[in-house]
PDB file with SEQRES, HELIX, SHEET and CRYST1 records, atoms N, CA, C and O in Angstrom:
SEQRES   1 A   87  MET VAL ARG ARG ALA ARG ALA PRO ARG PHE GLN LEU HIS          
SEQRES   2 A   87  PHE THR PRO THR HIS SER SER TRP THR ASN GLN VAL GLU          
SEQRES   3 A   87  ARG ARG PHE ALA GLU LEU GLU ARG ARG CYS LEU GLU ARG          
SEQRES   4 A   87  GLY VAL PHE CYS SER PRO ASP ASP LEU LYS ALA ALA LEU          
SEQRES   5 A   87  GLU GLU TRP ILE LYS VAL TRP ASN ASP GLU ALA ARG PRO          
SEQRES   6 A   87  PHE THR TRP THR LYS THR ALA ASP GLN ILE CYS ARG TYR          
SEQRES   7 A   87  CYS SER ARG VAL SER GLU PRO ASP HIS                          
HELIX    1 AA1 SER A   20  ARG A   35  1                                  16    
HELIX    2 AA2 PRO A   45  ASP A   61  1                                  17    
HELIX    3 AA3 ALA A   72  SER A   83  1                                  12    
CRYST1    1.000    1.000    1.000  90.00  90.00  90.00 P 1           1          
ATOM      1  N   MET A   1      16.418  13.409  -9.731  1.00  0.00           N  
ATOM      2  CA  MET A   1      15.752  15.078  -9.377  1.00  0.00           C  
ATOM      3  C   MET A   1      15.399  15.453  -8.372  1.00  0.00           C  
ATOM      4  O   MET A   1      14.918  14.616  -7.609  1.00  0.00           O  
ATOM      5  N   VAL A   2      15.482  16.804  -7.958  1.00  0.00           N  
ATOM      6  CA  VAL A   2      15.001  17.965  -7.315  1.00  0.00           C  
ATOM      7  C   VAL A   2      13.396  18.480  -7.156  1.00  0.00           C  
ATOM      8  O   VAL A   2      12.638  18.971  -7.993  1.00  0.00           O  
ATOM      9  N   ARG A   3      13.288  18.300  -6.358  1.00  0.00           N  
ATOM     10  CA  ARG A   3      12.114  19.001  -6.632  1.00  0.00           C  
ATOM     11  C   ARG A   3      11.496  20.188  -5.804  1.00  0.00           C  
ATOM     12  O   ARG A   3      11.539  20.145  -4.574  1.00  0.00           O  
ATOM     13  N   ARG A   4      10.802  21.469  -6.605  1.00  0.00           N  
ATOM     14  CA  ARG A   4      11.081  22.541  -5.015  1.00  0.00           C  
ATOM     15  C   ARG A   4       9.426  22.980  -4.518  1.00  0.00           C  
ATOM     16  O   ARG A   4       8.226  22.962  -4.789  1.00  0.00           O  
ATOM     17  N   ALA A   5      10.370  23.324  -3.685  1.00  0.00           N  
ATOM     18  CA  ALA A   5       9.422  23.811  -2.695  1.00  0.00           C  
ATOM     19  C   ALA A   5       7.944  24.396  -3.139  1.00  0.00           C  
ATOM     20  O   ALA A   5       8.071  25.573  -3.477  1.00  0.00           O  
ATOM     21  N   ARG A   6       6.954  24.061  -3.213  1.00  0.00           N  
ATOM     22  CA  ARG A   6       5.363  24.665  -3.316  1.00  0.00           C  
ATOM     23  C   ARG A   6       5.945  26.477  -3.065  1.00  0.00           C  
ATOM     24  O   ARG A   6       7.052  27.002  -2.942  1.00  0.00           O  
ATOM     25  N   ALA A   7       4.806  26.878  -3.079  1.00  0.00           N  
ATOM     26  CA  ALA A   7       4.545  28.152  -2.136  1.00  0.00           C  
ATOM     27  C   ALA A   7       4.031  27.646  -1.015  1.00  0.00           C  
ATOM     28  O   ALA A   7       3.422  26.581  -0.912  1.00  0.00           O  
ATOM     29  N   PRO A   8       4.396  28.772   0.216  1.00  0.00           N  
ATOM     30  CA  PRO A   8       3.485  28.591   1.510  1.00  0.00           C  
ATOM     31  C   PRO A   8       1.948  28.714   1.170  1.00  0.00           C  
ATOM     32  O   PRO A   8       1.505  29.633   0.482  1.00  0.00           O  
ATOM     33  N   ARG A   9       1.075  27.582   1.780  1.00  0.00           N  
ATOM     34  CA  ARG A   9      -0.232  28.215   1.707  1.00  0.00           C  
ATOM     35  C   ARG A   9      -0.286  29.023   2.684  1.00  0.00           C  
ATOM     36  O   ARG A   9      -1.033  29.963   2.412  1.00  0.00           O  
ATOM     37  N   PHE A  10       0.620  29.159   4.729  1.00  0.00           N  
ATOM     38  CA  PHE A  10      -0.367  29.752   5.494  1.00  0.00           C  
ATOM     39  C   PHE A  10       1.436  30.878   5.727  1.00  0.00           C  
ATOM     40  O   PHE A  10       2.622  30.627   5.940  1.00  0.00           O  
ATOM     41  N   GLN A  11       0.462  32.254   5.482  1.00  0.00           N  
ATOM     42  CA  GLN A  11       2.172  33.389   5.911  1.00  0.00           C  
ATOM     43  C   GLN A  11       1.627  33.758   7.293  1.00  0.00           C  
ATOM     44  O   GLN A  11       0.595  34.226   7.775  1.00  0.00           O  
ATOM     45  N   LEU A  12       2.832  33.316   7.694  1.00  0.00           N  
ATOM     46  CA  LEU A  12       2.706  33.581   9.534  1.00  0.00           C  
ATOM     47  C   LEU A  12       3.237  34.986   9.893  1.00  0.00           C  
ATOM     48  O   LEU A  12       4.177  35.395   9.212  1.00  0.00           O  
ATOM     49  N   HIS A  13       2.698  35.871  10.991  1.00  0.00           N  
ATOM     50  CA  HIS A  13       2.578  37.110  11.647  1.00  0.00           C  
ATOM     51  C   HIS A  13       2.888  36.892  12.724  1.00  0.00           C  
ATOM     52  O   HIS A  13       2.174  36.110  13.350  1.00  0.00           O  
ATOM     53  N   PHE A  14       4.102  37.499  13.413  1.00  0.00           N  
ATOM     54  CA  PHE A  14       4.189  37.350  14.634  1.00  0.00           C  
ATOM     55  C   PHE A  14       4.041  38.582  15.278  1.00  0.00           C  
ATOM     56  O   PHE A  14       4.712  39.513  14.832  1.00  0.00           O  
ATOM     57  N   THR A  15       3.099  38.844  16.501  1.00  0.00           N  
ATOM     58  CA  THR A  15       3.272  39.585  17.010  1.00  0.00           C  
ATOM     59  C   THR A  15       3.468  39.584  18.809  1.00  0.00           C  
ATOM     60  O   THR A  15       3.304  38.841  19.776  1.00  0.00           O  
ATOM     61  N   PRO A  16       3.819  40.631  18.546  1.00  0.00           N  
ATOM     62  CA  PRO A  16       4.762  40.749  20.339  1.00  0.00           C  
ATOM     63  C   PRO A  16       3.778  40.263  21.436  1.00  0.00           C  
ATOM     64  O   PRO A  16       2.729  40.874  21.638  1.00  0.00           O  
ATOM     65  N   THR A  17       4.055  39.378  22.004  1.00  0.00           N  
ATOM     66  CA  THR A  17       2.745  39.035  23.687  1.00  0.00           C  
ATOM     67  C   THR A  17       2.316  39.988  24.381  1.00  0.00           C  
ATOM     68  O   THR A  17       1.351  39.916  25.141  1.00  0.00           O  
ATOM     69  N   HIS A  18       3.094  41.103  24.150  1.00  0.00           N  
ATOM     70  CA  HIS A  18       2.415  42.724  24.825  1.00  0.00           C  
ATOM     71  C   HIS A  18       1.849  43.375  24.098  1.00  0.00           C  
ATOM     72  O   HIS A  18       1.538  44.330  24.811  1.00  0.00           O  
ATOM     73  N   SER A  19       1.336  43.631  22.810  1.00  0.00           N  
ATOM     74  CA  SER A  19       0.617  43.951  21.897  1.00  0.00           C  
ATOM     75  C   SER A  19      -1.081  44.438  22.544  1.00  0.00           C  
ATOM     76  O   SER A  19      -1.988  43.623  22.709  1.00  0.00           O  
ATOM     77  N   SER A  20      -1.153  45.440  22.737  1.00  0.00           N  
ATOM     78  CA  SER A  20      -2.697  45.787  22.940  1.00  0.00           C  
ATOM     79  C   SER A  20      -3.345  45.185  22.664  1.00  0.00           C  
ATOM     80  O   SER A  20      -3.975  44.758  23.631  1.00  0.00           O  
ATOM     81  N   TRP A  21      -3.848  44.558  21.193  1.00  0.00           N  
ATOM     82  CA  TRP A  21      -5.292  43.907  20.897  1.00  0.00           C  
ATOM     83  C   TRP A  21      -4.811  42.349  21.767  1.00  0.00           C  
ATOM     84  O   TRP A  21      -5.507  41.938  22.695  1.00  0.00           O  
ATOM     85  N   THR A  22      -3.995  41.867  21.472  1.00  0.00           N  
ATOM     86  CA  THR A  22      -3.907  40.650  22.175  1.00  0.00           C  
ATOM     87  C   THR A  22      -4.336  40.810  23.413  1.00  0.00           C  
ATOM     88  O   THR A  22      -5.170  39.966  23.741  1.00  0.00           O  
ATOM     89  N   ASN A  23      -3.998  41.783  24.416  1.00  0.00           N  
ATOM     90  CA  ASN A  23      -3.838  42.027  25.619  1.00  0.00           C  
ATOM     91  C   ASN A  23      -5.767  42.193  26.115  1.00  0.00           C  
ATOM     92  O   ASN A  23      -6.439  41.694  27.018  1.00  0.00           O  
ATOM     93  N   GLN A  24      -6.070  43.137  24.989  1.00  0.00           N  
ATOM     94  CA  GLN A  24      -8.065  43.182  24.479  1.00  0.00           C  
ATOM     95  C   GLN A  24      -8.506  41.580  25.100  1.00  0.00           C  
ATOM     96  O   GLN A  24      -9.124  41.334  26.136  1.00  0.00           O  
ATOM     97  N   VAL A  25      -8.114  40.896  24.375  1.00  0.00           N  
ATOM     98  CA  VAL A  25      -8.695  39.538  24.224  1.00  0.00           C  
ATOM     99  C   VAL A  25      -8.427  38.803  25.279  1.00  0.00           C  
ATOM    100  O   VAL A  25      -9.180  38.402  26.167  1.00  0.00           O  
ATOM    101  N   GLU A  26      -7.352  38.660  25.125  1.00  0.00           N  
ATOM    102  CA  GLU A  26      -7.467  37.864  26.458  1.00  0.00           C  
ATOM    103  C   GLU A  26      -8.206  38.549  27.683  1.00  0.00           C  
ATOM    104  O   GLU A  26      -8.888  37.867  28.448  1.00  0.00           O  
ATOM    105  N   ARG A  27      -8.018  40.201  27.881  1.00  0.00           N  
ATOM    106  CA  ARG A  27      -9.077  40.369  28.932  1.00  0.00           C  
ATOM    107  C   ARG A  27     -10.217  39.750  28.841  1.00  0.00           C  
ATOM    108  O   ARG A  27     -10.681  39.230  29.856  1.00  0.00           O  
ATOM    109  N   ARG A  28     -11.028  39.665  27.391  1.00  0.00           N  
ATOM    110  CA  ARG A  28     -12.411  39.506  27.129  1.00  0.00           C  
ATOM    111  C   ARG A  28     -12.394  38.047  27.615  1.00  0.00           C  
ATOM    112  O   ARG A  28     -13.184  37.840  28.536  1.00  0.00           O  
ATOM    113  N   PHE A  29     -11.680  37.000  27.210  1.00  0.00           N  
ATOM    114  CA  PHE A  29     -11.688  35.923  27.224  1.00  0.00           C  
ATOM    115  C   PHE A  29     -11.806  35.788  29.530  1.00  0.00           C  
ATOM    116  O   PHE A  29     -12.287  34.756  29.998  1.00  0.00           O  
ATOM    117  N   ALA A  30     -11.492  36.512  30.153  1.00  0.00           N  
ATOM    118  CA  ALA A  30     -11.134  36.767  31.129  1.00  0.00           C  
ATOM    119  C   ALA A  30     -12.311  36.807  31.801  1.00  0.00           C  
ATOM    120  O   ALA A  30     -12.843  36.056  32.618  1.00  0.00           O  
ATOM    121  N   GLU A  31     -12.712  38.181  31.122  1.00  0.00           N  
ATOM    122  CA  GLU A  31     -14.315  38.672  31.722  1.00  0.00           C  
ATOM    123  C   GLU A  31     -15.593  37.127  31.586  1.00  0.00           C  
ATOM    124  O   GLU A  31     -16.619  36.734  32.140  1.00  0.00           O  
ATOM    125  N   LEU A  32     -14.612  36.690  30.420  1.00  0.00           N  
ATOM    126  CA  LEU A  32     -16.351  35.458  29.723  1.00  0.00           C  
ATOM    127  C   LEU A  32     -16.463  34.877  30.353  1.00  0.00           C  
ATOM    128  O   LEU A  32     -17.618  34.687  30.735  1.00  0.00           O  
ATOM    129  N   GLU A  33     -15.004  33.881  31.178  1.00  0.00           N  
ATOM    130  CA  GLU A  33     -15.128  33.297  32.269  1.00  0.00           C  
ATOM    131  C   GLU A  33     -15.212  33.134  33.945  1.00  0.00           C  
ATOM    132  O   GLU A  33     -15.398  32.096  34.580  1.00  0.00           O  
ATOM    133  N   ARG A  34     -14.992  34.662  34.505  1.00  0.00           N  
ATOM    134  CA  ARG A  34     -15.310  34.812  35.269  1.00  0.00           C  
ATOM    135  C   ARG A  34     -16.901  35.172  35.659  1.00  0.00           C  
ATOM    136  O   ARG A  34     -17.388  35.069  36.785  1.00  0.00           O  
ATOM    137  N   ARG A  35     -17.453  35.532  34.684  1.00  0.00           N  
ATOM    138  CA  ARG A  35     -18.706  36.169  34.724  1.00  0.00           C  
ATOM    139  C   ARG A  35     -20.279  35.051  34.666  1.00  0.00           C  
ATOM    140  O   ARG A  35     -21.390  35.066  35.198  1.00  0.00           O  
ATOM    141  N   CYS A  36     -19.351  33.961  33.453  1.00  0.00           N  
ATOM    142  CA  CYS A  36     -20.541  33.495  32.453  1.00  0.00           C  
ATOM    143  C   CYS A  36     -19.807  31.976  32.940  1.00  0.00           C  
ATOM    144  O   CYS A  36     -20.483  31.348  33.755  1.00  0.00           O  
ATOM    145  N   LEU A  37     -18.652  31.414  32.565  1.00  0.00           N  
ATOM    146  CA  LEU A  37     -18.224  29.890  32.342  1.00  0.00           C  
ATOM    147  C   LEU A  37     -18.255  29.491  34.272  1.00  0.00           C  
ATOM    148  O   LEU A  37     -18.720  28.511  34.855  1.00  0.00           O  
ATOM    149  N   GLU A  38     -17.558  30.711  34.805  1.00  0.00           N  
ATOM    150  CA  GLU A  38     -16.468  29.997  36.363  1.00  0.00           C  
ATOM    151  C   GLU A  38     -18.011  28.844  36.827  1.00  0.00           C  
ATOM    152  O   GLU A  38     -18.077  27.615  36.810  1.00  0.00           O  
ATOM    153  N   ARG A  39     -18.583  29.403  37.029  1.00  0.00           N  
ATOM    154  CA  ARG A  39     -19.765  28.680  38.327  1.00  0.00           C  
ATOM    155  C   ARG A  39     -21.279  27.981  36.862  1.00  0.00           C  
ATOM    156  O   ARG A  39     -22.173  27.178  37.130  1.00  0.00           O  
ATOM    157  N   GLY A  40     -21.115  28.435  35.921  1.00  0.00           N  
ATOM    158  CA  GLY A  40     -21.896  27.036  35.363  1.00  0.00           C  
ATOM    159  C   GLY A  40     -22.605  26.069  35.246  1.00  0.00           C  
ATOM    160  O   GLY A  40     -21.727  25.392  34.710  1.00  0.00           O  
ATOM    161  N   VAL A  41     -23.361  25.469  35.277  1.00  0.00           N  
ATOM    162  CA  VAL A  41     -23.989  24.219  34.890  1.00  0.00           C  
ATOM    163  C   VAL A  41     -24.041  23.840  33.305  1.00  0.00           C  
ATOM    164  O   VAL A  41     -24.911  23.021  33.603  1.00  0.00           O  
ATOM    165  N   PHE A  42     -23.939  23.714  32.190  1.00  0.00           N  
ATOM    166  CA  PHE A  42     -24.405  23.253  30.576  1.00  0.00           C  
ATOM    167  C   PHE A  42     -24.616  21.975  30.742  1.00  0.00           C  
ATOM    168  O   PHE A  42     -23.560  21.366  30.915  1.00  0.00           O  
ATOM    169  N   CYS A  43     -25.551  21.321  30.759  1.00  0.00           N  
ATOM    170  CA  CYS A  43     -26.137  19.972  29.896  1.00  0.00           C  
ATOM    171  C   CYS A  43     -25.713  19.711  29.108  1.00  0.00           C  
ATOM    172  O   CYS A  43     -25.243  18.581  28.978  1.00  0.00           O  
ATOM    173  N   SER A  44     -25.631  21.197  27.600  1.00  0.00           N  
ATOM    174  CA  SER A  44     -25.517  20.372  26.259  1.00  0.00           C  
ATOM    175  C   SER A  44     -25.048  21.680  25.934  1.00  0.00           C  
ATOM    176  O   SER A  44     -25.322  22.782  26.411  1.00  0.00           O  
ATOM    177  N   PRO A  45     -24.022  21.200  24.711  1.00  0.00           N  
ATOM    178  CA  PRO A  45     -23.399  22.433  24.232  1.00  0.00           C  
ATOM    179  C   PRO A  45     -24.820  23.935  24.051  1.00  0.00           C  
ATOM    180  O   PRO A  45     -24.853  25.160  24.166  1.00  0.00           O  
ATOM    181  N   ASP A  46     -25.702  22.891  23.741  1.00  0.00           N  
ATOM    182  CA  ASP A  46     -26.643  24.203  23.439  1.00  0.00           C  
ATOM    183  C   ASP A  46     -27.328  25.224  24.850  1.00  0.00           C  
ATOM    184  O   ASP A  46     -27.948  26.287  24.827  1.00  0.00           O  
ATOM    185  N   ASP A  47     -27.039  24.650  25.599  1.00  0.00           N  
ATOM    186  CA  ASP A  47     -27.643  25.141  26.949  1.00  0.00           C  
ATOM    187  C   ASP A  47     -25.968  26.756  26.810  1.00  0.00           C  
ATOM    188  O   ASP A  47     -25.996  27.981  26.693  1.00  0.00           O  
ATOM    189  N   LEU A  48     -24.567  25.454  26.946  1.00  0.00           N  
ATOM    190  CA  LEU A  48     -23.583  26.309  26.936  1.00  0.00           C  
ATOM    191  C   LEU A  48     -23.868  27.717  25.323  1.00  0.00           C  
ATOM    192  O   LEU A  48     -24.161  28.903  25.477  1.00  0.00           O  
ATOM    193  N   LYS A  49     -23.664  27.050  24.083  1.00  0.00           N  
ATOM    194  CA  LYS A  49     -24.265  28.614  23.581  1.00  0.00           C  
ATOM    195  C   LYS A  49     -25.493  29.853  24.442  1.00  0.00           C  
ATOM    196  O   LYS A  49     -25.329  31.042  24.713  1.00  0.00           O  
ATOM    197  N   ALA A  50     -26.407  29.153  24.619  1.00  0.00           N  
ATOM    198  CA  ALA A  50     -27.992  30.212  24.641  1.00  0.00           C  
ATOM    199  C   ALA A  50     -27.093  30.955  26.148  1.00  0.00           C  
ATOM    200  O   ALA A  50     -27.084  32.186  26.128  1.00  0.00           O  
ATOM    201  N   ALA A  51     -26.378  30.292  27.378  1.00  0.00           N  
ATOM    202  CA  ALA A  51     -25.554  31.044  28.024  1.00  0.00           C  
ATOM    203  C   ALA A  51     -24.505  31.783  27.463  1.00  0.00           C  
ATOM    204  O   ALA A  51     -24.019  32.708  28.113  1.00  0.00           O  
ATOM    205  N   LEU A  52     -24.122  31.524  26.434  1.00  0.00           N  
ATOM    206  CA  LEU A  52     -22.454  32.202  25.731  1.00  0.00           C  
ATOM    207  C   LEU A  52     -23.242  33.770  25.130  1.00  0.00           C  
ATOM    208  O   LEU A  52     -22.789  34.879  25.416  1.00  0.00           O  
ATOM    209  N   GLU A  53     -24.295  33.580  24.397  1.00  0.00           N  
ATOM    210  CA  GLU A  53     -25.234  34.717  23.669  1.00  0.00           C  
ATOM    211  C   GLU A  53     -26.235  35.281  24.900  1.00  0.00           C  
ATOM    212  O   GLU A  53     -26.760  36.370  24.663  1.00  0.00           O  
ATOM    213  N   GLU A  54     -26.440  34.876  25.732  1.00  0.00           N  
ATOM    214  CA  GLU A  54     -26.859  35.974  26.625  1.00  0.00           C  
ATOM    215  C   GLU A  54     -26.231  36.596  27.145  1.00  0.00           C  
ATOM    216  O   GLU A  54     -26.708  37.623  27.629  1.00  0.00           O  
ATOM    217  N   TRP A  55     -24.961  36.317  27.297  1.00  0.00           N  
ATOM    218  CA  TRP A  55     -24.051  37.013  28.538  1.00  0.00           C  
ATOM    219  C   TRP A  55     -23.231  38.095  27.546  1.00  0.00           C  
ATOM    220  O   TRP A  55     -22.704  39.068  28.085  1.00  0.00           O  
ATOM    221  N   ILE A  56     -23.089  37.851  25.544  1.00  0.00           N  
ATOM    222  CA  ILE A  56     -22.679  38.602  25.377  1.00  0.00           C  
ATOM    223  C   ILE A  56     -23.557  39.910  24.985  1.00  0.00           C  
ATOM    224  O   ILE A  56     -23.213  41.048  24.667  1.00  0.00           O  
ATOM    225  N   LYS A  57     -24.675  39.369  25.115  1.00  0.00           N  
ATOM    226  CA  LYS A  57     -26.438  40.498  24.882  1.00  0.00           C  
ATOM    227  C   LYS A  57     -25.952  41.471  25.539  1.00  0.00           C  
ATOM    228  O   LYS A  57     -25.781  42.627  25.152  1.00  0.00           O  
ATOM    229  N   VAL A  58     -25.605  40.770  27.073  1.00  0.00           N  
ATOM    230  CA  VAL A  58     -25.651  41.930  28.256  1.00  0.00           C  
ATOM    231  C   VAL A  58     -24.594  42.874  28.436  1.00  0.00           C  
ATOM    232  O   VAL A  58     -24.647  44.030  28.856  1.00  0.00           O  
ATOM    233  N   TRP A  59     -23.155  41.855  27.859  1.00  0.00           N  
ATOM    234  CA  TRP A  59     -22.126  42.977  27.845  1.00  0.00           C  
ATOM    235  C   TRP A  59     -22.451  44.206  26.899  1.00  0.00           C  
ATOM    236  O   TRP A  59     -22.437  45.360  27.327  1.00  0.00           O  
ATOM    237  N   ASN A  60     -22.724  43.903  25.672  1.00  0.00           N  
ATOM    238  CA  ASN A  60     -22.781  44.388  24.886  1.00  0.00           C  
ATOM    239  C   ASN A  60     -23.864  45.738  24.901  1.00  0.00           C  
ATOM    240  O   ASN A  60     -23.638  46.864  24.457  1.00  0.00           O  
ATOM    241  N   ASP A  61     -24.984  45.283  25.496  1.00  0.00           N  
ATOM    242  CA  ASP A  61     -26.083  46.273  26.373  1.00  0.00           C  
ATOM    243  C   ASP A  61     -25.522  47.088  27.356  1.00  0.00           C  
ATOM    244  O   ASP A  61     -25.872  48.265  27.267  1.00  0.00           O  
ATOM    245  N   GLU A  62     -24.694  46.795  28.341  1.00  0.00           N  
ATOM    246  CA  GLU A  62     -24.520  47.712  29.739  1.00  0.00           C  
ATOM    247  C   GLU A  62     -22.671  47.885  29.174  1.00  0.00           C  
ATOM    248  O   GLU A  62     -21.709  47.806  29.938  1.00  0.00           O  
ATOM    249  N   ALA A  63     -22.605  48.123  27.696  1.00  0.00           N  
ATOM    250  CA  ALA A  63     -21.269  48.572  27.349  1.00  0.00           C  
ATOM    251  C   ALA A  63     -21.026  49.954  27.976  1.00  0.00           C  
ATOM    252  O   ALA A  63     -22.009  50.681  28.115  1.00  0.00           O  
ATOM    253  N   ARG A  64     -19.558  50.486  28.454  1.00  0.00           N  
ATOM    254  CA  ARG A  64     -19.332  51.992  28.454  1.00  0.00           C  
ATOM    255  C   ARG A  64     -17.768  52.030  28.371  1.00  0.00           C  
ATOM    256  O   ARG A  64     -17.120  51.021  28.650  1.00  0.00           O  
ATOM    257  N   PRO A  65     -17.161  53.203  27.987  1.00  0.00           N  
ATOM    258  CA  PRO A  65     -15.613  53.572  27.961  1.00  0.00           C  
ATOM    259  C   PRO A  65     -15.294  52.492  28.862  1.00  0.00           C  
ATOM    260  O   PRO A  65     -16.140  51.850  29.484  1.00  0.00           O  
ATOM    261  N   PHE A  66     -13.661  52.255  28.930  1.00  0.00           N  
ATOM    262  CA  PHE A  66     -13.003  52.022  29.666  1.00  0.00           C  
ATOM    263  C   PHE A  66     -12.549  53.217  30.366  1.00  0.00           C  
ATOM    264  O   PHE A  66     -12.250  54.056  29.516  1.00  0.00           O  
ATOM    265  N   THR A  67     -12.330  53.752  31.801  1.00  0.00           N  
ATOM    266  CA  THR A  67     -11.313  54.539  32.781  1.00  0.00           C  
ATOM    267  C   THR A  67     -10.299  54.864  33.116  1.00  0.00           C  
ATOM    268  O   THR A  67     -10.102  55.349  34.230  1.00  0.00           O  
ATOM    269  N   TRP A  68      -9.626  54.731  32.466  1.00  0.00           N  
ATOM    270  CA  TRP A  68      -8.155  54.810  33.336  1.00  0.00           C  
ATOM    271  C   TRP A  68      -8.024  55.221  35.067  1.00  0.00           C  
ATOM    272  O   TRP A  68      -8.653  56.106  35.647  1.00  0.00           O  
ATOM    273  N   THR A  69      -7.293  54.544  35.489  1.00  0.00           N  
ATOM    274  CA  THR A  69      -7.422  54.661  37.077  1.00  0.00           C  
ATOM    275  C   THR A  69      -6.187  55.266  37.819  1.00  0.00           C  
ATOM    276  O   THR A  69      -6.039  55.685  38.967  1.00  0.00           O  
ATOM    277  N   LYS A  70      -5.341  55.155  36.723  1.00  0.00           N  
ATOM    278  CA  LYS A  70      -3.849  55.340  36.812  1.00  0.00           C  
ATOM    279  C   LYS A  70      -3.146  55.970  36.194  1.00  0.00           C  
ATOM    280  O   LYS A  70      -3.703  55.904  35.098  1.00  0.00           O  
ATOM    281  N   THR A  71      -1.756  56.943  35.969  1.00  0.00           N  
ATOM    282  CA  THR A  71      -1.138  57.849  35.189  1.00  0.00           C  
ATOM    283  C   THR A  71      -0.366  56.737  34.618  1.00  0.00           C  
ATOM    284  O   THR A  71      -0.123  55.723  35.272  1.00  0.00           O  
ATOM    285  N   ALA A  72       0.019  56.912  33.415  1.00  0.00           N  
ATOM    286  CA  ALA A  72       0.873  56.123  33.511  1.00  0.00           C  
ATOM    287  C   ALA A  72       2.479  56.424  33.800  1.00  0.00           C  
ATOM    288  O   ALA A  72       3.440  55.734  33.460  1.00  0.00           O  
ATOM    289  N   ASP A  73       2.472  57.097  34.196  1.00  0.00           N  
ATOM    290  CA  ASP A  73       3.800  56.842  35.489  1.00  0.00           C  
ATOM    291  C   ASP A  73       3.816  56.244  36.489  1.00  0.00           C  
ATOM    292  O   ASP A  73       4.686  55.529  36.986  1.00  0.00           O  
ATOM    293  N   GLN A  74       2.807  56.533  36.826  1.00  0.00           N  
ATOM    294  CA  GLN A  74       2.239  54.797  37.670  1.00  0.00           C  
ATOM    295  C   GLN A  74       2.550  53.430  37.297  1.00  0.00           C  
ATOM    296  O   GLN A  74       3.294  52.591  37.806  1.00  0.00           O  
ATOM    297  N   ILE A  75       1.677  53.416  36.124  1.00  0.00           N  
ATOM    298  CA  ILE A  75       2.115  52.428  35.881  1.00  0.00           C  
ATOM    299  C   ILE A  75       3.760  51.659  35.196  1.00  0.00           C  
ATOM    300  O   ILE A  75       4.127  50.484  35.176  1.00  0.00           O  
ATOM    301  N   CYS A  76       4.283  52.643  34.815  1.00  0.00           N  
ATOM    302  CA  CYS A  76       5.877  52.477  34.645  1.00  0.00           C  
ATOM    303  C   CYS A  76       6.429  52.129  35.714  1.00  0.00           C  
ATOM    304  O   CYS A  76       7.307  51.283  35.881  1.00  0.00           O  
ATOM    305  N   ARG A  77       5.874  52.833  36.510  1.00  0.00           N  
ATOM    306  CA  ARG A  77       6.916  52.946  38.223  1.00  0.00           C  
ATOM    307  C   ARG A  77       6.324  51.120  38.359  1.00  0.00           C  
ATOM    308  O   ARG A  77       7.180  50.236  38.353  1.00  0.00           O  
ATOM    309  N   TYR A  78       5.057  50.812  38.456  1.00  0.00           N  
ATOM    310  CA  TYR A  78       4.510  49.440  38.757  1.00  0.00           C  
ATOM    311  C   TYR A  78       5.291  48.412  37.792  1.00  0.00           C  
ATOM    312  O   TYR A  78       5.261  47.309  38.337  1.00  0.00           O  
ATOM    313  N   CYS A  79       5.754  48.374  36.966  1.00  0.00           N  
ATOM    314  CA  CYS A  79       6.113  47.579  36.053  1.00  0.00           C  
ATOM    315  C   CYS A  79       7.003  47.393  35.912  1.00  0.00           C  
ATOM    316  O   CYS A  79       7.350  46.351  35.356  1.00  0.00           O  
ATOM    317  N   SER A  80       8.083  48.539  36.449  1.00  0.00           N  
ATOM    318  CA  SER A  80       9.636  48.463  36.841  1.00  0.00           C  
ATOM    319  C   SER A  80       9.934  47.560  38.157  1.00  0.00           C  
ATOM    320  O   SER A  80      10.792  46.703  38.370  1.00  0.00           O  
ATOM    321  N   ARG A  81       8.709  48.183  39.094  1.00  0.00           N  
ATOM    322  CA  ARG A  81       9.223  47.405  40.552  1.00  0.00           C  
ATOM    323  C   ARG A  81       8.726  45.570  39.890  1.00  0.00           C  
ATOM    324  O   ARG A  81       9.659  44.777  39.767  1.00  0.00           O  
ATOM    325  N   VAL A  82       7.706  45.228  39.634  1.00  0.00           N  
ATOM    326  CA  VAL A  82       7.117  43.872  39.262  1.00  0.00           C  
ATOM    327  C   VAL A  82       8.396  43.110  38.630  1.00  0.00           C  
ATOM    328  O   VAL A  82       8.799  42.059  39.129  1.00  0.00           O  
ATOM    329  N   SER A  83       9.140  43.830  37.258  1.00  0.00           N  
ATOM    330  CA  SER A  83       9.962  43.311  36.565  1.00  0.00           C  
ATOM    331  C   SER A  83      11.279  42.768  37.633  1.00  0.00           C  
ATOM    332  O   SER A  83      11.785  41.670  37.403  1.00  0.00           O  
ATOM    333  N   GLU A  84      11.722  43.517  38.662  1.00  0.00           N  
ATOM    334  CA  GLU A  84      12.970  43.232  38.936  1.00  0.00           C  
ATOM    335  C   GLU A  84      13.014  42.016  39.648  1.00  0.00           C  
ATOM    336  O   GLU A  84      12.202  41.437  40.370  1.00  0.00           O  
ATOM    337  N   PRO A  85      14.298  41.744  39.223  1.00  0.00           N  
ATOM    338  CA  PRO A  85      14.534  39.944  39.826  1.00  0.00           C  
ATOM    339  C   PRO A  85      13.490  39.334  40.670  1.00  0.00           C  
ATOM    340  O   PRO A  85      12.611  38.495  40.476  1.00  0.00           O  
ATOM    341  N   ASP A  86      14.014  40.266  41.994  1.00  0.00           N  
ATOM    342  CA  ASP A  86      13.552  39.507  43.339  1.00  0.00           C  
ATOM    343  C   ASP A  86      11.913  39.494  43.651  1.00  0.00           C  
ATOM    344  O   ASP A  86      11.458  38.954  44.660  1.00  0.00           O  
ATOM    345  N   HIS A  87      11.137  40.121  42.711  1.00  0.00           N  
ATOM    346  CA  HIS A  87       9.779  40.128  42.904  1.00  0.00           C  
ATOM    347  C   HIS A  87       9.233  38.755  42.591  1.00  0.00           C  
ATOM    348  O   HIS A  87       8.027  38.531  42.698  1.00  0.00           O  
TER     349      HIS A  87                                                      
END                                                                             
């Protein structure tokens, strides 16, 4: 008897590694690590949770729009330069 495969429970969606939302998530975690976790000492999960909640509150209270400091041409030239084989 041949069994038929069930419909998959999960559907995978592949996202390019350089998608902007992925970069934003990575950037946010980098800021979290640098500003909250890197030098922190947490003796319990509750201490860690409190530190994270405080950091998120400060982050949101001090929110401001991101301002680009380079033009698109400058960014493209940089990307071309660092993607060369000898770099």
